[in-house]
Short mmCIF file of C-alpha atoms in Angstrom, two decimals:
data_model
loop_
_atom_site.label_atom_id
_atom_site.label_comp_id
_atom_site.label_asym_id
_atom_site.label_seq_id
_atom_site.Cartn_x
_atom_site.Cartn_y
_atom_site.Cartn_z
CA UNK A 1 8.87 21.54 -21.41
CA UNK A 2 8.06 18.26 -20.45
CA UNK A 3 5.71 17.88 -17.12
CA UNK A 4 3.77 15.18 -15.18
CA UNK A 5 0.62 15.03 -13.57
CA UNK A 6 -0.71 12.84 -11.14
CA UNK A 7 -4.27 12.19 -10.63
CA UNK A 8 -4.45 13.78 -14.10
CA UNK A 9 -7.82 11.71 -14.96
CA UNK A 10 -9.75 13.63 -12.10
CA UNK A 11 -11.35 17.10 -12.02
CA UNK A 12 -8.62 19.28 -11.64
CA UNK A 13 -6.33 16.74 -13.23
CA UNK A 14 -8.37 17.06 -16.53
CA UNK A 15 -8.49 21.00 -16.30
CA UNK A 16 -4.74 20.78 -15.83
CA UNK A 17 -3.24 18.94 -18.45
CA UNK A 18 -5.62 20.93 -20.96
CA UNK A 19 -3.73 24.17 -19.80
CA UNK A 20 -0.81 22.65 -20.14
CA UNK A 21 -1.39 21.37 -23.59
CA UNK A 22 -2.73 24.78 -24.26
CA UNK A 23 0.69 26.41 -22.87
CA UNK A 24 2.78 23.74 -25.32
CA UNK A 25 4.06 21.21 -22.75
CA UNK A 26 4.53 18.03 -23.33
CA UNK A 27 2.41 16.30 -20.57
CA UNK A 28 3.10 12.59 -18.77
CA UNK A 29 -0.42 12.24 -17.57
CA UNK A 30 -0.52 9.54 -14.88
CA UNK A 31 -3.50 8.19 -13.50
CA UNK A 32 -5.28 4.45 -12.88
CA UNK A 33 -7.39 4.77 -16.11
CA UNK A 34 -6.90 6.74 -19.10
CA UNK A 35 -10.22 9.20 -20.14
CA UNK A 36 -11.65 8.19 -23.67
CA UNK A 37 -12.26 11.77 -24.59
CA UNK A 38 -8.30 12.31 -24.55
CA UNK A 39 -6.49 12.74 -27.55
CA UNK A 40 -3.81 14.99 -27.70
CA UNK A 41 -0.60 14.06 -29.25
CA UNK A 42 1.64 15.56 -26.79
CA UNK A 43 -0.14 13.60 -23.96
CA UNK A 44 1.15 10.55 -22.87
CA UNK A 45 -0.66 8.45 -20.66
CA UNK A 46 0.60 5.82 -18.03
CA UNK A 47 -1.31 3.65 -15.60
CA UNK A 48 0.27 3.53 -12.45
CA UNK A 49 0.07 3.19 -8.65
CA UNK A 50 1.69 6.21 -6.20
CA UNK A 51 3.12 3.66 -4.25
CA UNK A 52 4.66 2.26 -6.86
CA UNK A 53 7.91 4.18 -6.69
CA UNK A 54 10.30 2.07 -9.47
CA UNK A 55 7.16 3.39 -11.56
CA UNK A 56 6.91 6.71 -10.74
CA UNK A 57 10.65 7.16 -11.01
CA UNK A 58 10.92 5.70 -14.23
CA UNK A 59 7.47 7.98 -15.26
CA UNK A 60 9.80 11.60 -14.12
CA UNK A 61 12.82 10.66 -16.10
CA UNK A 62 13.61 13.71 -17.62
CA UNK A 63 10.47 15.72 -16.40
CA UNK A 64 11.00 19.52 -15.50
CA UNK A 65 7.67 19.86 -12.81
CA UNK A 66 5.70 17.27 -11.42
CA UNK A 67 2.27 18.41 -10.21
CA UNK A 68 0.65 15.92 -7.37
CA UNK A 69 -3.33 16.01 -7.25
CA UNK A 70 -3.69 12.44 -6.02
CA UNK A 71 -6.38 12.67 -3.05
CA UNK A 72 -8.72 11.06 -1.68
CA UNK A 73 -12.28 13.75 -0.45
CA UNK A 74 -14.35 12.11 1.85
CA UNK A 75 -16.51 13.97 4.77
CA UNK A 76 -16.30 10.92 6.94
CA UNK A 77 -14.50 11.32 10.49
CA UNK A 78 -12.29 7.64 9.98
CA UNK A 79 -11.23 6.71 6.50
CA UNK A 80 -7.84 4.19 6.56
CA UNK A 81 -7.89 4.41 2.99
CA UNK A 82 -7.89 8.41 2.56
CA UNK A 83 -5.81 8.56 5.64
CA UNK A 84 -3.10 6.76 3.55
CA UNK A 85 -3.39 8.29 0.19
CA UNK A 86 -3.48 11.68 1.60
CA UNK A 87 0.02 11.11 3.74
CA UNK A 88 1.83 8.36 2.14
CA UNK A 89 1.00 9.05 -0.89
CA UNK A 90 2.34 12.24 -1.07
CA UNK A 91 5.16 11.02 0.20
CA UNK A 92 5.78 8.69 -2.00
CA UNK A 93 5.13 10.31 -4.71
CA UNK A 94 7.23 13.22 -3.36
CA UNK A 95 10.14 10.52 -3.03
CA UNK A 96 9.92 9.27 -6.79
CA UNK A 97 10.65 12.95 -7.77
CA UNK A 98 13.41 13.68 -6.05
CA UNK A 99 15.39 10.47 -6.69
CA UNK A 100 14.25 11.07 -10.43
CA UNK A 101 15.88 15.20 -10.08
CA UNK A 102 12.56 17.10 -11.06
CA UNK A 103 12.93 20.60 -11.04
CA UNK A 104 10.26 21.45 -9.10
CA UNK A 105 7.01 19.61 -7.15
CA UNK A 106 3.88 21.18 -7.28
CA UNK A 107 1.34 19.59 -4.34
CA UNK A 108 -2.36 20.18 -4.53
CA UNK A 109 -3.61 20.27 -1.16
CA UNK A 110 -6.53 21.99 0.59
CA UNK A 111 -8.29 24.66 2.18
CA UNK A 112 -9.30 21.66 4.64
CA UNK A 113 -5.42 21.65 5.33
CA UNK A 114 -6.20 24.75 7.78
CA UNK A 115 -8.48 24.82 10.78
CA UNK A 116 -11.39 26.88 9.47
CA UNK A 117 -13.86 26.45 12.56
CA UNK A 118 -11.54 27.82 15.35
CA UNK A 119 -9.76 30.29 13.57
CA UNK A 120 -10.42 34.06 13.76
CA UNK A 121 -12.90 34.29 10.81
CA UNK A 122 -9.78 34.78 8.38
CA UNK A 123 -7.80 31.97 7.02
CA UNK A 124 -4.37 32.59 5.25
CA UNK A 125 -1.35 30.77 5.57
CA UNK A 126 -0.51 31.72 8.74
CA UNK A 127 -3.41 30.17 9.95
CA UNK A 128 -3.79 27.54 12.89
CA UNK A 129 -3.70 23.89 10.99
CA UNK A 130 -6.12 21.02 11.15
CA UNK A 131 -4.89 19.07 13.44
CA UNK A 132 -7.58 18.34 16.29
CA UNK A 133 -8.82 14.90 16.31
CA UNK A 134 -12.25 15.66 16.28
CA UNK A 135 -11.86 17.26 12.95
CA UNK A 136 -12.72 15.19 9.70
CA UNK A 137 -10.33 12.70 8.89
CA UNK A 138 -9.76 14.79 5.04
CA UNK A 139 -8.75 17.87 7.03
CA UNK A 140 -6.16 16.15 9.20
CA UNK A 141 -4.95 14.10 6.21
CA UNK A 142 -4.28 16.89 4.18
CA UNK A 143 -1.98 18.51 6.65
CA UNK A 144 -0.40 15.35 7.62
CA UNK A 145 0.34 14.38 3.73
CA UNK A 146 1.69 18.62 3.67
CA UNK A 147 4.48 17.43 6.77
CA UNK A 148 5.25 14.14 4.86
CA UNK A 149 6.15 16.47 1.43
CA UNK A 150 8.24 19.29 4.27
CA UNK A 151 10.65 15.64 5.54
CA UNK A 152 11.25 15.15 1.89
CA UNK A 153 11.59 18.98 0.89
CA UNK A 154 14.60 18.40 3.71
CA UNK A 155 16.00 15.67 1.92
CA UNK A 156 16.63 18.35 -0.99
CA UNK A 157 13.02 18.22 -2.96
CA UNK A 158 12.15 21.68 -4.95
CA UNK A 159 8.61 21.74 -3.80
CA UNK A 160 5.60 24.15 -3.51
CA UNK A 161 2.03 23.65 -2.16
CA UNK A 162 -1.18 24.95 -3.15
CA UNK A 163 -4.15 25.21 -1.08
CA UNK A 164 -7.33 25.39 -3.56
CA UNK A 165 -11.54 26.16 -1.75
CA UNK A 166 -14.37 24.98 -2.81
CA UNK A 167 -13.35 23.96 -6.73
CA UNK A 168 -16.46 24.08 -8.95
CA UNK A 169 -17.06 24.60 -12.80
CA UNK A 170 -15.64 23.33 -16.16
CA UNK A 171 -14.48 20.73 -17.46
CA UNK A 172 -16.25 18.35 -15.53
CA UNK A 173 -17.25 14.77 -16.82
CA UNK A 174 -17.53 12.74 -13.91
CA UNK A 175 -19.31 15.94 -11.56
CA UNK A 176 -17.94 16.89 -8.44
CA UNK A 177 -19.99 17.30 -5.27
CA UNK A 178 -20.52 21.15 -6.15
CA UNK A 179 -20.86 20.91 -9.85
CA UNK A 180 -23.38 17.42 -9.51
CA UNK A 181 -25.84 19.87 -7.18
CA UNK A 182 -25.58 22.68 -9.05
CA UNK A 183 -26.28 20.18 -12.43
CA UNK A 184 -29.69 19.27 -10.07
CA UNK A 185 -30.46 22.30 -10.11
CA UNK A 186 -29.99 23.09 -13.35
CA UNK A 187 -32.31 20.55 -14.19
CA UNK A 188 -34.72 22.47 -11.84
CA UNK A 189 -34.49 19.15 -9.41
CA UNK A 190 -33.88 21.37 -6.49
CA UNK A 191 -36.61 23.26 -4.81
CA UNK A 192 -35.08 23.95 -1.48
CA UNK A 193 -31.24 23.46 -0.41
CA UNK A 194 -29.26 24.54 2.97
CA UNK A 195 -28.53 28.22 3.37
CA UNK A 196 -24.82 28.52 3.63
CA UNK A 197 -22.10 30.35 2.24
CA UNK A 198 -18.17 28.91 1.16
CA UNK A 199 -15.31 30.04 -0.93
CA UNK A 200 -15.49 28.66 -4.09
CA UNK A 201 -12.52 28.82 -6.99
CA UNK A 202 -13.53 28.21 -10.89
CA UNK A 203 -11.26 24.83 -11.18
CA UNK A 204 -9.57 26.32 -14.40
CA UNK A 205 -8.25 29.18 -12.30
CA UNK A 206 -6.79 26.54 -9.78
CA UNK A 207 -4.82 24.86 -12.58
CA UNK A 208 -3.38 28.13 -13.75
CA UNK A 209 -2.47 28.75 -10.09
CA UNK A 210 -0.54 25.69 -10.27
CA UNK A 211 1.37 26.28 -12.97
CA UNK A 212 2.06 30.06 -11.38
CA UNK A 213 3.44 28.18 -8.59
CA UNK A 214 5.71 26.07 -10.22
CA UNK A 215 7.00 28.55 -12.00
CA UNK A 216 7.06 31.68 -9.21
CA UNK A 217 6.34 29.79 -5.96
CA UNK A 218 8.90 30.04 -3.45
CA UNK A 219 10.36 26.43 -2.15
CA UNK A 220 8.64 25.17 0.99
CA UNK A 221 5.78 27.84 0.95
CA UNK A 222 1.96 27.29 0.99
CA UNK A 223 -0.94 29.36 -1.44
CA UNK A 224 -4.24 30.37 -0.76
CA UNK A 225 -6.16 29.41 -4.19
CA UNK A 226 -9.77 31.14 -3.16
CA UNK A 227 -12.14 32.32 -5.50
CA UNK A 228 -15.09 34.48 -4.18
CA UNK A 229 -17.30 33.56 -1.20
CA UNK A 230 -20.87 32.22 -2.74
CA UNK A 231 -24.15 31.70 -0.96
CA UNK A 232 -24.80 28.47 -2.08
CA UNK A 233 -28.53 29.14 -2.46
CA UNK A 234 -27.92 31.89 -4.39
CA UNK A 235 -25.79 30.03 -6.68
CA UNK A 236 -28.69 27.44 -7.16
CA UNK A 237 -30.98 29.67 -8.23
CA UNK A 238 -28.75 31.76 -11.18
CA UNK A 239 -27.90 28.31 -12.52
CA UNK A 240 -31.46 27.47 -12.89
CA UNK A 241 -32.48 30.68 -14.37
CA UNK A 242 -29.97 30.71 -16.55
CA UNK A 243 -31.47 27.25 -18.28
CA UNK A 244 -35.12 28.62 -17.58
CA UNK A 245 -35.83 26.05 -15.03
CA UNK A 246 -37.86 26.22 -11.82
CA UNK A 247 -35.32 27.81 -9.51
CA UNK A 248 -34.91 26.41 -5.41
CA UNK A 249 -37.82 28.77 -3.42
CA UNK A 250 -36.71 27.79 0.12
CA UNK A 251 -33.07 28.14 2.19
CA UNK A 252 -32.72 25.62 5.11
CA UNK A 253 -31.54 27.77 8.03
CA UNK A 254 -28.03 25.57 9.11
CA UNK A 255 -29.40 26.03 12.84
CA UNK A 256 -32.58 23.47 11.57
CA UNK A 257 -30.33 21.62 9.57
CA UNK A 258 -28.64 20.79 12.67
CA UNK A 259 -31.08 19.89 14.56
CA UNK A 260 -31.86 16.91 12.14
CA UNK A 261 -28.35 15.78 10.89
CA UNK A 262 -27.78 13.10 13.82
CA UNK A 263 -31.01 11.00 12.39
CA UNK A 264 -30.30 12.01 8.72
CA UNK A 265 -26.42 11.44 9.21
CA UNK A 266 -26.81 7.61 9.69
CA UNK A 267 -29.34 7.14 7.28
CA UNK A 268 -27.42 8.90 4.54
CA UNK A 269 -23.99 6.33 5.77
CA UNK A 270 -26.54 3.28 4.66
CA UNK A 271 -26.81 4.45 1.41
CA UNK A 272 -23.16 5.25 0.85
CA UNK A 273 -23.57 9.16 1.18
CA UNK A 274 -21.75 11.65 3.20
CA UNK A 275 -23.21 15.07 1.96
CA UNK A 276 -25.54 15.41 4.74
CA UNK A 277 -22.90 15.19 7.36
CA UNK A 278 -22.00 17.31 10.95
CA UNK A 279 -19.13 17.85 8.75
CA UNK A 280 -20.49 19.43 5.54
CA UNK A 281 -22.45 21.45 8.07
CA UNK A 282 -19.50 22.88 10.47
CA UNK A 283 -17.66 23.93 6.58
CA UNK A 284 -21.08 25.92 6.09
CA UNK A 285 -21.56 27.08 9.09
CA UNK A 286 -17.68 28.16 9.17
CA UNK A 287 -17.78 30.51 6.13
CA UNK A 288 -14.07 31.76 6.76
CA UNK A 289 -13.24 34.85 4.65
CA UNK A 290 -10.16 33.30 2.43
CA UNK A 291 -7.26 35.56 2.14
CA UNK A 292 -5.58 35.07 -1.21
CA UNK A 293 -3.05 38.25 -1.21
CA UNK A 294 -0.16 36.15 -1.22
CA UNK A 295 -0.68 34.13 -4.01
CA UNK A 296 -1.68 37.21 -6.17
CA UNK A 297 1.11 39.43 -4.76
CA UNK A 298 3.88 36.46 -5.25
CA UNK A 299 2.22 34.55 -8.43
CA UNK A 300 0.02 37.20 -10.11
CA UNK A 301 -3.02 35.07 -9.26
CA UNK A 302 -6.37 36.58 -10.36
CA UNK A 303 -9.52 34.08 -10.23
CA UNK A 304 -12.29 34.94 -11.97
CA UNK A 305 -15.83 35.94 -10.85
CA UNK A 306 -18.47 33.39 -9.78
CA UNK A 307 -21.24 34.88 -12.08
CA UNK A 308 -18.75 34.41 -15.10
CA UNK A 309 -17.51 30.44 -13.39
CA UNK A 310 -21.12 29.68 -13.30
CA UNK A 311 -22.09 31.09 -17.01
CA UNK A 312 -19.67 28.72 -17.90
CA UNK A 313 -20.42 25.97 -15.98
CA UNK A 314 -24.09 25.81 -17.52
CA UNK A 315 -22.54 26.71 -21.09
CA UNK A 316 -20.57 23.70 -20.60
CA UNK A 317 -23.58 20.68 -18.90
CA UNK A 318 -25.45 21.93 -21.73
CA UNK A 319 -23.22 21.62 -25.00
CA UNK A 320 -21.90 18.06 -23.05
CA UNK A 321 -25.36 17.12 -22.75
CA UNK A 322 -25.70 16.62 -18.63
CA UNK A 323 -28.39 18.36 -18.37
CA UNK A 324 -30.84 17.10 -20.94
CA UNK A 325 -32.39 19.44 -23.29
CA UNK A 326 -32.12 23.06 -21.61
CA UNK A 327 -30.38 25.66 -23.47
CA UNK A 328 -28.88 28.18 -21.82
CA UNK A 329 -30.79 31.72 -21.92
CA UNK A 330 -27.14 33.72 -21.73
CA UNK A 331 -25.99 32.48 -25.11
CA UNK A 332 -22.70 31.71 -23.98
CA UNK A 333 -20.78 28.97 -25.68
CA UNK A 334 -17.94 26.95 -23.60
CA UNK A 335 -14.70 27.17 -24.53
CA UNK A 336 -12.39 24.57 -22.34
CA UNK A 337 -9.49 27.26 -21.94
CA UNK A 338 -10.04 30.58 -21.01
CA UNK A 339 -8.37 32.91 -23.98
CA UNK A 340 -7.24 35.04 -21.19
CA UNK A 341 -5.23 33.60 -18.00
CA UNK A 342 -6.57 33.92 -14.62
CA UNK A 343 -3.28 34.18 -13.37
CA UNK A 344 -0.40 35.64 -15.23
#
């Protein structure tokens, strides 16, 4: 079957298109630059724009499912730029399918798509969405660009969406915000971090939810891709052990934390960052338990444990060499696709 993926030179984009490859699709991989360490024959890459739609249209001729993982994450509170890829960009990419007659649409959105800090403790997908003003300008993107894909699923488009957490683990090049401080710690770099708690999903388990969705997702429905909830400390320290490095000896309490974030919070904007943020601290200090029953009741969706996601992870910095000369103590050796599926 022949399938295109958008963003597909990102983290989740990467995972992706190896499943796919591994499931014997041929894959239109679209994305601004094309990663060196791709090979695969039935891969064809294409540089384009999402707002490009004579170029998008042309790239879905004859494609059965197009997945959409174009985003922009940012913690910032005003962002034009995200603002636009995250709504327009969905729809236009969402417009370029259906005037080129895919099958089926496949968008990647977000936990952040729900309103996790006024909400009941328990987020599923009947939850309240995030669309307060004070909320971070990602969270009210991502359910604005989810009502820009529902006017063109209207207009006659075949389309699902998937809502993934916190997405850490292999295969990760370019390190995510979770996978580039648990690669610090690794490294035994970390000797005290924030104590707080999210719901993180191994990435390869979010790209096999995908593909369940295309194929089993009902049209016009949202999924719950969770994983397990983690205490992020916790997950410091078994990454650091397991590469016999010093492991973090001190949680931050989030109520000191927050004491401090308005003078850190400028300070960090000056030097481009955004991690220490009131945002990043209201997601900790949410820690909503993440209801998943309906994606593993309707697409047989079964993430894996975070012990097992974080083996991996360290399997993988090591034999890619990110995290210098440490050798894992487990024994474990990486392999990119699981050789059982996560969701079946």
């Amino acid at each position: 079957m022949k399938v295109a993926v958008t963003g597909a030179a990102g983290f989740v984009g990467t995972n992706l298109v190896n499943q796919l490859v591994a499931d014997g699709h041929d894959v239109v991989a679209i994305d601004r630059v094309e990663p060196r360490a791709s090979r695969a024959s039935s891969v064809t890459w294409l540089r384009a724009d999402i707002f490009d739609a004579d170029a998008l249209t042309t790239a879905f001729d004859g494609v059965d499912t197009v997945y959409h993982l174009v985003a922009m994450i940012t913690l910032k509170q005003q962002d034009e730029l995200a603002w636009r890829i995250n709504t327009e960009g969905v729809a236009s990419t969402a417009r370029a399918a259906l005037a080129a007659g895919v099958r089926r649409f496949v968008h990647c959105s977000s936990i952040h798509s729900f309103d996790q800090y006024t909400d009941t403790g328990i987020v599923d997908e009947t939850s309240a969405r995030s669309q307060d003003a004070a909320l971070p300008v990602y969270d009210r993107s991502k359910w604005a660009g989810e009502q820009e894909l529902r006017a063109v699923i209207a207009d006659g488009l075949d389309a699902v969406i998937c809502n993934p957490t916190g997405v850490y683990g292999p295969v990760d090049h370019g390190l995510s915000r979770i996978n580039g401080m648990l690669s610090d710690a690794a490294r035994g770099r970390v000797p005290l971090f924030v104590d707080g708690t999210f719901d993180l999903v191994d990435v390869r388990d979010v790209a096999l939810g995908l593909i369940a969705a295309g194929e089993r997702g009902v049209t016009g429905e949202n999924y719950l891709l969770g994983g397990a909830p983690v205490r992020l400390f916790d997950a410091m320290r078994r990454v650091a052990q397991l590469c016999g490095r010093p492991q973090p000896l001190l949680a931050i309490p989030l109520s000191v934390l927050k004491v401090v974030v308005p003078v850190i919070e400028p300070i960090s904007h000056l030097f481009g960052s955004d991690l220490v943020s009131r945002a990043s601290i209201s997601a900790l200090e949410a820690q909503p338990v993440v209801d998943i029953t309906k994606a593993v009741t309707q697409l047989g969706y079964r993430p894996r444990t975070s012990e097992q996601t974080l083996a991996d992870l360290v399997a993988f910095l090591s034999e890619s060499g990110q995290i210098g000369s440490a050798k894992p103590t487990s024994g474990q050796r990486f392999s990119p696709v699981a050789p059982t599926s996560a969701a079946v």
